[in-house]
Coordinates of C-alpha atoms and ligand atoms in Angstrom, one line a residue:
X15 CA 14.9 32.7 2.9
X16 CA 16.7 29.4 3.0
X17 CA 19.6 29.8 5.5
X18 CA 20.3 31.6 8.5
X19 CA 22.9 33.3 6.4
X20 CA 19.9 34.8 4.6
X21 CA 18.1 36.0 8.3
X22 CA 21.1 37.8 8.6
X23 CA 21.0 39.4 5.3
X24 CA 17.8 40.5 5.8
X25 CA 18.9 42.0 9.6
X26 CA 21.7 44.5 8.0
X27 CA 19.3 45.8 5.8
X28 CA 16.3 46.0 8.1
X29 CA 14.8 49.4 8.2
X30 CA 13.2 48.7 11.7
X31 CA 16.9 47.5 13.2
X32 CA 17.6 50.5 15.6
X33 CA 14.6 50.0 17.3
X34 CA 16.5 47.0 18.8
X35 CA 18.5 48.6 21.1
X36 CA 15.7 50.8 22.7
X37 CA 14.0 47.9 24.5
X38 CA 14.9 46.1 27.4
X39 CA 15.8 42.7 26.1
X40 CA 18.6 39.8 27.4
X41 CA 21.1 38.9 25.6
X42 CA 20.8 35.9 24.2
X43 CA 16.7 35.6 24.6
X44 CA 14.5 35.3 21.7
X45 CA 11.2 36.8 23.1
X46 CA 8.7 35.7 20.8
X47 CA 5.4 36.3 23.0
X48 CA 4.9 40.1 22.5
X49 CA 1.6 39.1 21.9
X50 CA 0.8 38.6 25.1
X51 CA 2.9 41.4 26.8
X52 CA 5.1 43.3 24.9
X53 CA 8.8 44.0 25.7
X54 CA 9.9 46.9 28.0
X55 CA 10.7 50.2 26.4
X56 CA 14.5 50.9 27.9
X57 CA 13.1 54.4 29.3
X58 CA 10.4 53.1 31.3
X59 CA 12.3 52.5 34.6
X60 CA 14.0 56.5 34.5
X61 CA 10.5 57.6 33.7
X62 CA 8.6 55.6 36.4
X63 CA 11.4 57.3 39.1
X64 CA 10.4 60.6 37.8
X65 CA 6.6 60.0 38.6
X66 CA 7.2 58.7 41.9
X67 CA 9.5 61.9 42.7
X68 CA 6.6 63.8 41.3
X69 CA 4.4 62.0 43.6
X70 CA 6.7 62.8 46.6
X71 CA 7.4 66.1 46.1
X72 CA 4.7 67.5 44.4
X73 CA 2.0 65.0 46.1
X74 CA -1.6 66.5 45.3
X75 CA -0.1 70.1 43.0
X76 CA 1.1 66.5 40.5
X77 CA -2.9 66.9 39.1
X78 CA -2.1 70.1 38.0
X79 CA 1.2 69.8 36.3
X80 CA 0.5 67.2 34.1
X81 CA -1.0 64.4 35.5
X82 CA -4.9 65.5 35.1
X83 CA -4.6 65.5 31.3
X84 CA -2.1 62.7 30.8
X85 CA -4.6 60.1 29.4
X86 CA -6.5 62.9 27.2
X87 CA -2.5 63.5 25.7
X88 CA -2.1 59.7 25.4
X89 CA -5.3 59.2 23.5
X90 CA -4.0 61.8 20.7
X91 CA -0.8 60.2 20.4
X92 CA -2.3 57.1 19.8
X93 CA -5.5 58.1 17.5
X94 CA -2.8 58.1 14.7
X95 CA -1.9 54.4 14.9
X96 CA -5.8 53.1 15.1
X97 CA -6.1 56.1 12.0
X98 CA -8.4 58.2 14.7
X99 CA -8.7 61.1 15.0
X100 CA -7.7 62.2 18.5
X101 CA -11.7 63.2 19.9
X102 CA -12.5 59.5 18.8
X103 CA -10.0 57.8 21.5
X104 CA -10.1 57.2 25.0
X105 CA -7.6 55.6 27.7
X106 CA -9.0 54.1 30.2
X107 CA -9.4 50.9 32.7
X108 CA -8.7 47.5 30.6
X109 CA -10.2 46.1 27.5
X110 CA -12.5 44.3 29.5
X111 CA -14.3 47.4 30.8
X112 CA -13.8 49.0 27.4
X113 CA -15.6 46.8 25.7
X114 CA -18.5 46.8 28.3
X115 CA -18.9 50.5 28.0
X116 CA -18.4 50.1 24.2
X117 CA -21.4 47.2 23.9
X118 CA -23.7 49.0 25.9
X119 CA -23.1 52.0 23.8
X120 CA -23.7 50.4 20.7
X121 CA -26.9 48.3 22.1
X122 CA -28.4 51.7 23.1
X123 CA -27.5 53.6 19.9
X124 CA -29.5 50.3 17.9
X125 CA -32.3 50.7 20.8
X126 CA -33.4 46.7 21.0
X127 CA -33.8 45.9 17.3
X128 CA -31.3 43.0 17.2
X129 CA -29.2 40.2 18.5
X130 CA -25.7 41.0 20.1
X131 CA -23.9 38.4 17.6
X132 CA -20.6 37.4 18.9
X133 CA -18.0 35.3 17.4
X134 CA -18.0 31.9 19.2
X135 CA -14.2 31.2 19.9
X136 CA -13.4 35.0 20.6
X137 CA -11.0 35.7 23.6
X138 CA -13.4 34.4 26.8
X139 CA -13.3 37.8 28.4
X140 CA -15.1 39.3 25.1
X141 CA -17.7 36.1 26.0
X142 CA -18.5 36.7 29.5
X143 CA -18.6 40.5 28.5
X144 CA -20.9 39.9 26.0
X145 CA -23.1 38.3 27.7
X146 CA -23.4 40.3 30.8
X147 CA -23.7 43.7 28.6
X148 CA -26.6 42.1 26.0
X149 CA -28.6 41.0 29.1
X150 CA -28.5 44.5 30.6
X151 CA -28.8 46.7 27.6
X152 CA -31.8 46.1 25.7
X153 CA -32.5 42.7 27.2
X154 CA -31.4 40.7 24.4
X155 CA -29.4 37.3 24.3
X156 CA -26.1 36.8 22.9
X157 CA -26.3 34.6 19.2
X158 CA -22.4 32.5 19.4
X159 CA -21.8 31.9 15.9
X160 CA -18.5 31.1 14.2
X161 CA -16.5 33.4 12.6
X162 CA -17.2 32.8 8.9
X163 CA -20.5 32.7 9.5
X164 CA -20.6 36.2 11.4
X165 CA -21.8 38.8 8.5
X166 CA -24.8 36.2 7.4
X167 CA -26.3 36.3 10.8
X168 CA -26.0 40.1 10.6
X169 CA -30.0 41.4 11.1
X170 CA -31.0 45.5 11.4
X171 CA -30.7 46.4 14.8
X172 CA -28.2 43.8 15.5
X173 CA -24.5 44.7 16.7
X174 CA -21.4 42.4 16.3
X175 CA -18.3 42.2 18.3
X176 CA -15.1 40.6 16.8
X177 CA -11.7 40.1 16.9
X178 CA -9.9 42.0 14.1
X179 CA -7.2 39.1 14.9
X180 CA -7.6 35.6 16.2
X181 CA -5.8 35.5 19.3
X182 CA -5.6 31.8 18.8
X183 CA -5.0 31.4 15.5
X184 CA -4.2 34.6 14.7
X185 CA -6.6 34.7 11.4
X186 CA -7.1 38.6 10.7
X187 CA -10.3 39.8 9.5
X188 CA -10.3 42.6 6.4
X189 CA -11.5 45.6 8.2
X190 CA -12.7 47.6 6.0
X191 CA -15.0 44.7 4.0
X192 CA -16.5 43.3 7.1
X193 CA -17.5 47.0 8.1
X194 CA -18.9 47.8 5.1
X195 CA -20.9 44.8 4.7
X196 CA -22.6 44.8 8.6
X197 CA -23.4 48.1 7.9
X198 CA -25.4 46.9 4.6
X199 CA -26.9 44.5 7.0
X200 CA -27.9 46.7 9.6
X201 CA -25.5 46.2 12.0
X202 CA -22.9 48.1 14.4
X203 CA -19.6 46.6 14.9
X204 CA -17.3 46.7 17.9
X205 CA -14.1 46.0 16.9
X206 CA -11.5 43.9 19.6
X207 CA -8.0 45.2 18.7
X208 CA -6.0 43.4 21.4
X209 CA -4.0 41.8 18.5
X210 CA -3.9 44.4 16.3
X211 CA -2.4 48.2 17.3
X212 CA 0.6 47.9 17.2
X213 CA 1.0 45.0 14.7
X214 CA -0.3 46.6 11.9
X215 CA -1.6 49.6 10.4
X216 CA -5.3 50.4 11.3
X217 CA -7.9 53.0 9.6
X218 CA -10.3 53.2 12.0
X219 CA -11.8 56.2 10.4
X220 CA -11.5 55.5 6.7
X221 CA -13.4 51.9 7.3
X222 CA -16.3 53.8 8.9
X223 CA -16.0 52.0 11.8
X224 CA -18.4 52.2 14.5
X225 CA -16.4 51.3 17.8
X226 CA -13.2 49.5 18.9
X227 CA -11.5 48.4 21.9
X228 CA -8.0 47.0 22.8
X229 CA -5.2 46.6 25.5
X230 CA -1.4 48.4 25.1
X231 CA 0.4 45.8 26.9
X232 CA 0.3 43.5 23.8
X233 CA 2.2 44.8 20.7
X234 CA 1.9 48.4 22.1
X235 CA 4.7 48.1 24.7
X236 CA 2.7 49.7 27.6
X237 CA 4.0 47.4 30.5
X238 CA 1.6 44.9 32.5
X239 CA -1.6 46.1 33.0
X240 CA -1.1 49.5 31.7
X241 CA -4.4 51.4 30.3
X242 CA -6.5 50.0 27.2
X243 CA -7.8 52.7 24.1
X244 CA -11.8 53.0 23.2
X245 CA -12.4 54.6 20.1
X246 CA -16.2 55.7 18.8
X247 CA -16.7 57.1 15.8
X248 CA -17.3 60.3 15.9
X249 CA -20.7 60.2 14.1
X250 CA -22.0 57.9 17.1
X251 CA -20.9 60.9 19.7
X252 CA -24.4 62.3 19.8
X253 CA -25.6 58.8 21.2
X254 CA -22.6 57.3 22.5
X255 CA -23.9 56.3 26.6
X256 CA -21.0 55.0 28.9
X257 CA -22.9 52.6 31.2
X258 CA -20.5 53.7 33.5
X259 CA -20.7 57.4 34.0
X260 CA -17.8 58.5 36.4
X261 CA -16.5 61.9 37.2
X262 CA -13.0 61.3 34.7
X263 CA -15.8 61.5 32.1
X264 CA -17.8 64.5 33.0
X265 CA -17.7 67.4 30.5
X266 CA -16.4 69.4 33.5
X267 CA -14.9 66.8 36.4
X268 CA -13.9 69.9 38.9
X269 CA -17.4 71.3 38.6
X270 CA -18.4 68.9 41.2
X271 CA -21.8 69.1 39.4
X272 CA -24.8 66.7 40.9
X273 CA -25.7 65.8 37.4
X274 CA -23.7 63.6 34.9
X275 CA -23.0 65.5 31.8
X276 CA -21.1 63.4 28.9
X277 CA -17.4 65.0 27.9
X278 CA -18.0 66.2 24.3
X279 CA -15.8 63.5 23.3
X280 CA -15.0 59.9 23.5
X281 CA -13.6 61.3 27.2
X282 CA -16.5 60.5 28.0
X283 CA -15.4 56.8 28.2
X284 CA -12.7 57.5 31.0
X285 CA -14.2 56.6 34.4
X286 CA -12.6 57.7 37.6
X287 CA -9.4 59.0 38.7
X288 CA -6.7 57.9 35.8
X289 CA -3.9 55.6 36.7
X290 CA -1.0 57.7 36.5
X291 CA 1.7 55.0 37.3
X292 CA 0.0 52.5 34.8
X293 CA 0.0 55.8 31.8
X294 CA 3.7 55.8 31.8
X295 CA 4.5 53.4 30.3
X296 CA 2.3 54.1 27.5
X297 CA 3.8 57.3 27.4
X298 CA 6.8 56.3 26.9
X299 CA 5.7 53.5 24.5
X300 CA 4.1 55.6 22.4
X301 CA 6.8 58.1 22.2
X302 CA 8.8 55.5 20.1
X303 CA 5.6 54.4 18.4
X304 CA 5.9 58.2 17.2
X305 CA 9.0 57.3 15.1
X306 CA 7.7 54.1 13.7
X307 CA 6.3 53.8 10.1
X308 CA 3.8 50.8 10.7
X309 CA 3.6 49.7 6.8
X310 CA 7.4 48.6 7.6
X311 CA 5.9 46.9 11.1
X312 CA 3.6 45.1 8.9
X313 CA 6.1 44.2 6.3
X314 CA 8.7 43.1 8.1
X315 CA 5.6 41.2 10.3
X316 CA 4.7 39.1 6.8
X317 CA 8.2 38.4 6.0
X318 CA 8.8 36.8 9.3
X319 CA 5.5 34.7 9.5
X320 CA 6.6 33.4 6.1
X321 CA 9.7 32.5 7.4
X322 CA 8.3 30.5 10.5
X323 CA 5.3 29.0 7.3
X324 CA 8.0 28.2 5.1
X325 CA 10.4 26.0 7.6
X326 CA 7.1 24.3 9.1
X327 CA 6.0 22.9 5.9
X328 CA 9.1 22.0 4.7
X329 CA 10.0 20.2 7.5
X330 CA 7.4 20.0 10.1
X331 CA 5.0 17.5 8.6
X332 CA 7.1 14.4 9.9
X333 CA 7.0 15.9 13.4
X334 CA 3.6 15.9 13.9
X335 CA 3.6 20.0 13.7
X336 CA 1.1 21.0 11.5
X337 CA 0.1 25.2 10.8
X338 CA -3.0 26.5 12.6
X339 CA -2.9 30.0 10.8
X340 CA -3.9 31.0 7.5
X341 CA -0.5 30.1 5.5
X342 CA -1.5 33.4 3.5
X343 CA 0.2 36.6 4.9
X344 CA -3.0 38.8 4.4
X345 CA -5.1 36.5 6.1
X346 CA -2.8 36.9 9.1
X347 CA -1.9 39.0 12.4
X348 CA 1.7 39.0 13.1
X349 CA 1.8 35.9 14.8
X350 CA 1.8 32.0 13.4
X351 CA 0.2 29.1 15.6
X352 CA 1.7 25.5 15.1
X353 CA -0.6 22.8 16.3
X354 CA 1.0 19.9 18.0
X355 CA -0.6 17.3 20.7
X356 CA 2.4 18.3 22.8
X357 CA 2.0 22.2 22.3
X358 CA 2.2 23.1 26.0
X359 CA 5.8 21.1 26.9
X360 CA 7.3 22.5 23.7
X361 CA 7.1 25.6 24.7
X362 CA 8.2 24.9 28.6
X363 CA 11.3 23.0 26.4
X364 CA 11.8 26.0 24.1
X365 CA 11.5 28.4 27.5
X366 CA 14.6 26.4 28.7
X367 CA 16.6 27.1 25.9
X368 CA 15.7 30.8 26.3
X369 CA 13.1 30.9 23.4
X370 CA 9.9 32.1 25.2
X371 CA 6.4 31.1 22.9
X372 CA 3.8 30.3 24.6
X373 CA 0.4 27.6 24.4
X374 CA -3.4 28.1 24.5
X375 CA -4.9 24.5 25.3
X376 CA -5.3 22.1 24.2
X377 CA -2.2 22.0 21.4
X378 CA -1.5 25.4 20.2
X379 CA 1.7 26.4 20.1
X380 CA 1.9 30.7 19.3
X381 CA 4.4 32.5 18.1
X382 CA 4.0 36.0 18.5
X383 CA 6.2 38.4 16.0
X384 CA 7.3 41.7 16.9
X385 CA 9.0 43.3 14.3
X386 CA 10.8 46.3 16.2
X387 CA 13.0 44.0 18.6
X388 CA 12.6 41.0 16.9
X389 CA 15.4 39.9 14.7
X390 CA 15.5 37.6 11.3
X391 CA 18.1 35.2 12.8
X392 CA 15.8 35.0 16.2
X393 CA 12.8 33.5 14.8
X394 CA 15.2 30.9 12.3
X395 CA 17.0 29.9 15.6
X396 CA 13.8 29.5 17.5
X397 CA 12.2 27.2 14.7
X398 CA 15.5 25.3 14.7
X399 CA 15.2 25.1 18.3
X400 CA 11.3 23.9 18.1
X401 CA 12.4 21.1 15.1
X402 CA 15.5 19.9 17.7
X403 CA 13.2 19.6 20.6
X404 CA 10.7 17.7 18.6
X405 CA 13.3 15.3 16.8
X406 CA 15.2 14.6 19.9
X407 CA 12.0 14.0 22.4
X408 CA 13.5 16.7 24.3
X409 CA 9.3 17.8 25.1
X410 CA 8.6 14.7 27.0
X411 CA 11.1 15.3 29.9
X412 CA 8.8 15.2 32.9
X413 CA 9.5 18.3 34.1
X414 CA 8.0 20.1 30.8
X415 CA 4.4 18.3 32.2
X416 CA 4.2 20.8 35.1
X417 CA 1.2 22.9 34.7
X418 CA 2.0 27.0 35.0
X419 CA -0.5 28.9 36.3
X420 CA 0.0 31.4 33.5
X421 CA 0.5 28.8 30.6
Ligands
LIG519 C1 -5.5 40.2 25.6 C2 -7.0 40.3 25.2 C3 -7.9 40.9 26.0 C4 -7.5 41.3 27.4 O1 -8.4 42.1 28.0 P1 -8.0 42.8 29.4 O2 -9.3 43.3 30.0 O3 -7.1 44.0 29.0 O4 -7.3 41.9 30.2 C5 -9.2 41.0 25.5 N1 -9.5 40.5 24.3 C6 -8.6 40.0 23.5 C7 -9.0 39.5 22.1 C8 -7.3 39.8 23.9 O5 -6.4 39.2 23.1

């Protein structure tokens, strides 16, 4: 790809190009941080008026025409794109509280024997949670150790959580390999997915894996906030313990029984009363994830990052821009991270002329790719935009400085 004449070559023959349209999107906006929340399906608003005339007409009777079992219906529409089965998948609370229940879980089921080995840069809410959940569940400590070093610190007994993708530099783990080889060590693994569903295709169930977490508001499309997915294996179902047994999770909720009693299945994992407002825009997410053929997702995903690799080291290098993801596509999530000193007024300069990236401190600047309303031409005008706003100086305006809350 050497021209934007190309990008547009590549857009009229994109297999993924009619997804465009069914997203919410400005004119004129190249979103490019659908890694941190994902554009708006277009039939989220009609479908959010239809819930809240559900919940004024129908008020309470809403449980029983749909509502009750709406997260159990989400789960099996979205086993099939972490390659679960539907059983193996719950939706639920956030991927915070996920992957408390999932830890604990996992530290019971390996009853003591080993360190709770987390990967030292992961996302800080994976840190704190770590800690807090090795501390309560088998008393242990947490071993921090960096991410190539992760399998060799692997003991029996021991359980691992990691990022399947860096959400920094978006550096993406092989699956399959690093679940087969903590299992030869001993291990469980507890899989963060955040950057993951969505972006690529995922075979939870062929890699043997043990459990996995992640949020839908990323590359799923779910809306702010909306529900995250657990998945456990279904061999680990006789052992599997939510720390957090709530009635949503009961084998029989409207029993009103005294006595917990685990749901057969990862339902288990739900807690209390589901949010109903929050499901739909999952549901109507994952009715367009339905259509989707994710090998194409993943395709298309490569082909961009190489796009945004391929203009950075041919020109970048003089600009002070330098790559902070693997420059090899299979080493990578569907983003690319540029390090610059400046990272965080680039991308308050690039906001300004309506290409939205965004910065984790202290100099990363990330591009997220979304390859079903992402076009070709949008992320060779947005690196054309980046190398103008770097040649020109355009960054150190002084109103670029001014600190976000959200950077
Ligand atoms: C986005 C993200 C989270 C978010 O967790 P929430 O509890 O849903 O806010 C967790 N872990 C990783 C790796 C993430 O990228």
């Amino acid at each position: 790809v050497r021209s934007r004449a190309d990008c547009e070559r590549l857009d009229a023959t994109d297999p993924l190009a009619g997804f465009r349209d069914r997203f919410a999107l400005e004119p004129g906006l190249v979103y490019l941080d659908g890694n941190s929340l994902g554009a708006m399906p277009r039939g989220v608003p009609a479908r959010l008026a239809e819930v809240a005339e559900e919940w004024s007409r129908q008020l309470i009777g809403g449980w029983n025409r749909g509502w009750v079992d709406l997260p159990g219906r989400l789960a099996a529409r979205l086993a099939p794109l972490l390659g679960a089965r539907p059983g193996d998948v719950a939706v639920a609370d956030n991927a915070s509280v996920n992957l408390y229940k999932a830890l604990a879980a996992a530290l019971t089921i390996q009853g003591g024997r080993g360190p709770l080995v987390v990967e030292e840069a992961n996302f800080p809410t994976d840190l704190y949670v770590a800690a807090a959940a090795a501390g309560r569940f088998g008393g242990r400590s947490v071993a921090r150790v960096p991410r190539p070093e992760l399998l060799e610190r692997l003991t029996p007994g021991s359980v691992v959580t990691v990022s399947h993708v860096d959400y920094r530099s978006g550096h993406l783990l092989d699956l399959d390999r690093f679940t087969t080889a903590a299992h030869a060590a001993g291990a469980l693994v507890v899989w963060d997915l955040c950057h993951s569903a969505g972006a690529l295709p995922l075979s939870l169930d062929r890699a043997g894996a043990d459990f996995a977490v992640g949020c839908t508001y990323k590359f799923l499309c779910a809306g702010p906030g909306a529900p995250a997915f657990l998945y456990v294996a279904d061999r680990h179902l006789g052992r599997a313990e939510t720390p957090l047994p709530g009635w949503f999770g009961h084998a029989r909720t409207f029993d009103f029984a005294p006595d917990y009693e685990p749901a057969p299945d990862a339902a288990r994992f739900q807690t209390g009363t589901p949010n109903i407002l929050g499901l739909v825009g999952l549901e109507v997410a994952l009715e367009l994830w339905a259509e989707v053929d994710l090998e194409a997702v993943r395709r298309k995903s490569i082909a961009l990052g190489d796009l945004v690799v391929e203009r950075v080291e041919a020109v970048g290098a003089g600009l002070g821009l330098e790559l902070a993801s693997p420059r090899t596509a299979a080493e990578r999530g569907s983003q690319v991270t540029l390090r610059h000193r400046e990272a965080y007024a680039l991308s308050q300069a690039l906001s300004e002329r309506g290409v939205i990236t965004d910065c984790r401190p202290p100099d990363l600047l990330r591009i997220g790719l979304t390859p079903l309303y992402t076009r070709y031409v949008e992320v060779w005008d947005a690196v054309e935009a980046l190398l103008e706003v770097l040649a020109s100086g355009a960054q150190r305006e002084e109103r670029f400085a001014v600190r976000q809350r959200v950077p």
